[in-house]
Every structure is written in structure tokens, then in C-alpha cells.
Amino acid sequence: MLDYEEALSRLLAGAPIATDTEAVPTQAAAGRVLAAGLRSAIDVPPLDNTSMDGYAVRCADVPASGTTLAVAQRIPAGCVGHTLAPGTAARIFTGAPLPAGADAVVMQELCAPDGDAVTVNHVPHPGEWIRRRGEDIAVGREVLAAGTRLTAAHVGVAASVGAAQLKVYRRLRVALFSTGDELAMPGEPLKPGGIYNSNRYTLRALLEGLGCVVADLGIVPDTREATRAALRAAAAGNDLILTSGGVSVGEEDHVKPAVEAEGALDLWKIAIKPGKPLAFGRVGGNLGAGDTAGKGAAAFIGLPGNPVSSFVTFVMLVRPFILKCQGATELRPRARGLQADFDFKGDPRREFLRARINDTGGLDLFPNQSSGVLTSCTWADGLIDNPPRRAIACGDTVRFLPFSELL
């Protein structure tokens, strides 16, 4: 069996990279991958300004608490005051530019206004409550690097430097279908031996969370002919075909021979638990490593059918594959070292254990780690990445991958 790192390396080496780009409004760019770095044409903030409502003063004019100054001007946010005369103060509001001559702001809670004067009950120091020009972003600085998967904070930074549009890679087009005559859709009655198709919902939500455009082809009957027809339809205009189930070598597992007939396939047994079988290849065309996605061929990934196996193999293997296809540079999740508050005997395979953070900051383990217990993924906060044959004793530090890094 392949170990996890080798399987991931093979997947990433075969990732078809989408090179097409488009300009989108900054407010619609969250979740997309930046195709060109963004540099600021301005300083942020553009002028020295106050971070508090209060009074702008010259420190030299307030040698002691209780000093009274004349209030010579009023400066709300969005207005620029005039030079502060010696012996005077300026009433100023959060975000307003500091008037020339002032070198501190005294918060209003420490001042006592009285008509056109104010008594300052605090001795200020230079720079107090002042945000300096360019202290966040200096003009010319690259604020967002190419390959960044944009979050709400990223698009906020882009807006703060005045970028109305951002150049991003186009969305990856993914065709999704499930195989299995036992599958039914929610809302339909279950026939004897039937199960509801949870993988279709889980995988579609995961794909859309990564910004993919999903063509949902539903459930394909368990025949070689129907599977081949679904693959041909899926390859038309899509970059990736993702399936669940049918990738083993049983008599009713038709995905493997169907993909081989329509393209090429490697069937891997990966030394992880859950999620042992995974298929990777192509449908149609002559797609090779580094080829542009969508040029006559679609990459193919077949996931195992058990719901937790499908979920885990997606977040640990398919997610970095998709991120690379979309031009992202940060592909791997960041782990945390946390204390295990349980004992676990370990397994010959590398395991991804569902766990959650308890009230003392340690980790509790879901009691049933079966690949069919999908509720473990809703109970958990993330996965413990446990090396092969490693027993865990209560108090040990383990490598924890929070779902915030995986979804």
C-alpha cells in the first residue's frame, strides 16, 4: 500500500492547473484564488488620525493634570482641521485626521468640557491614541500575494487600498456522481436494503466550499454501460470528475473498468484509516501532469463509498489537489499539538481520528471510529493525525488538524 505522503505527492504531481483568469469585483472575490499580487498605491491610514473620541492637544500645553485649554476647532471623521494653535485643543472624533501641530489625543473620558474650553485631567505623552500614516500599509507594499485563497479579511484589505477588482483564477469545474443501486435520495422511500445517499450531499458541500462549480449528475446505475456513459458526459466541459463508491475490484464495482475504457486509471490502496481505496486517472484526451484543465480531458478521482472514508479522503487528499488546480500556493493544513485525554492502542495504518477539544483544552476521542459513523464528523472539531503503530496514552501530545483548516 502507498503511504499517505506518497499518495498525496502523486495526486499533486498530476493536478491539471487551471491557468485561465478573470477580474471579479472585490466584494465577490472571497473564496477565490488570487492570480496576481496586489500592491498598495496608498498609505493606510492615509494621514495620522485618532483612534479615540477626545481632544487633540500639544503635550507641551498640558504639563499637569487639570490644565484648561480653549477648544479652537471641531474635527469629525472625514474632515481636515487647521493647524492647532499653541494653548488650544481640538475636539476630535475617531478616525479624523490629526491637525498639524498636535502630538497626542486625550480620550474624552479624561476631559471635562465647559463651553468653549476643556479641562484635561491627564498628562498625555507624545503619540497617545494616534494611528500613524502608513502604520498598517505603506505605499508600494504587496498586501496580497498571488496564490492566496481569499478570505473575508483578504478582501477587506484589498478594499482598504482601493482595489475595486481582483484578478483571480477561474473556478474549477467538477462533475460529481455516485454509484450504487442501493442508494436513494432523501425524500424517497427506502426499499429493502437501501440507504440514503449522504455522500452526494457531503461532497457537493465540500466542493462548493472550495469555490468549485459543481455539475451534479446524481446516482448512476450499477452497470458498466451506464457508468461509461456518465463518465463521457462528465468529461465534457469539466476539469475533474469525482465519484464515491465502486472503485474496488468486486463484481459490482464498475467504476474502475469504465474509467480504464474511457481513459486511464491507477487504483491505489493507501495505508490510511479510514479510506483505504482511492482511484486517480483521467477520462478522455491526453491529460498529463501540469496540462491545462479542461482541454479535452478531465481528471478523475474515485473515493471510497463509506461516508467517513469519503469525507476523510476528500479533506486530506482531494482538497489539496483542488487547491493546486485552482492556483493556490498553501495546500496543507496547519496542525496543532494538543494533549490527548484518552488512551488508544493504534493501528498499522496512519489513522485520522475524529476528536474534539474539551473544556480544559485537551482532546476527547469519539467512541466509535468506524468508517460508517458519519455523526463522528459532526461531533468532532477535527482530526488527529496519528502515525502508524503509535499507541496514544492519556497525556500524550498529538497532532490535531482542526476542521477550520480542512473545510
PDB file of C-alpha atoms in Angstrom, residues 39 48-49 72 82 101 110 139 153 172 186-187 204 241 253 261 270 281 320 332 350 376 390 404:
ATOM      1  CA  ARG A  39       0.308  46.263  -4.244  1.00  0.00           C
ATOM      2  CA  ASP A  48      -2.180  60.475  11.025  1.00  0.00           C
ATOM      3  CA  ASN A  49      -5.557  60.071  12.737  1.00  0.00           C
ATOM      4  CA  ALA A  72     -10.475  76.144  18.930  1.00  0.00           C
ATOM      5  CA  HIS A  82      -6.355  73.539  10.548  1.00  0.00           C
ATOM      6  CA  GLY A 101       0.817  70.790  15.468  1.00  0.00           C
ATOM      7  CA  LEU A 110     -10.393  62.076  30.883  1.00  0.00           C
ATOM      8  CA  VAL A 139       2.520  52.736  -0.259  1.00  0.00           C
ATOM      9  CA  ALA A 153     -10.116  39.575   5.794  1.00  0.00           C
ATOM     10  CA  LEU A 172     -12.654  24.622 -11.128  1.00  0.00           C
ATOM     11  CA  PRO A 186     -33.739  11.944   0.803  1.00  0.00           C
ATOM     12  CA  GLY A 187     -37.500  12.281   0.373  1.00  0.00           C
ATOM     13  CA  ARG A 204     -21.114  18.680  -3.053  1.00  0.00           C
ATOM     14  CA  ILE A 241     -14.777  14.026 -12.168  1.00  0.00           C
ATOM     15  CA  ASP A 253     -17.662  -2.249  -8.818  1.00  0.00           C
ATOM     16  CA  ALA A 261     -12.186   2.014 -21.039  1.00  0.00           C
ATOM     17  CA  ILE A 270      -3.450   3.815   0.692  1.00  0.00           C
ATOM     18  CA  GLY A 281      -6.695   8.926 -13.535  1.00  0.00           C
ATOM     19  CA  PRO A 320      -5.064  19.929  -1.661  1.00  0.00           C
ATOM     20  CA  ARG A 332      -1.547  21.712   3.519  1.00  0.00           C
ATOM     21  CA  ARG A 350      -1.850   6.000   9.601  1.00  0.00           C
ATOM     22  CA  SER A 376     -18.473  11.347  14.341  1.00  0.00           C
ATOM     23  CA  ARG A 390       1.565   4.602  17.516  1.00  0.00           C
ATOM     24  CA  SER A 404     -11.184  25.167  10.225  1.00  0.00           C
TER      25      SER A 404
END
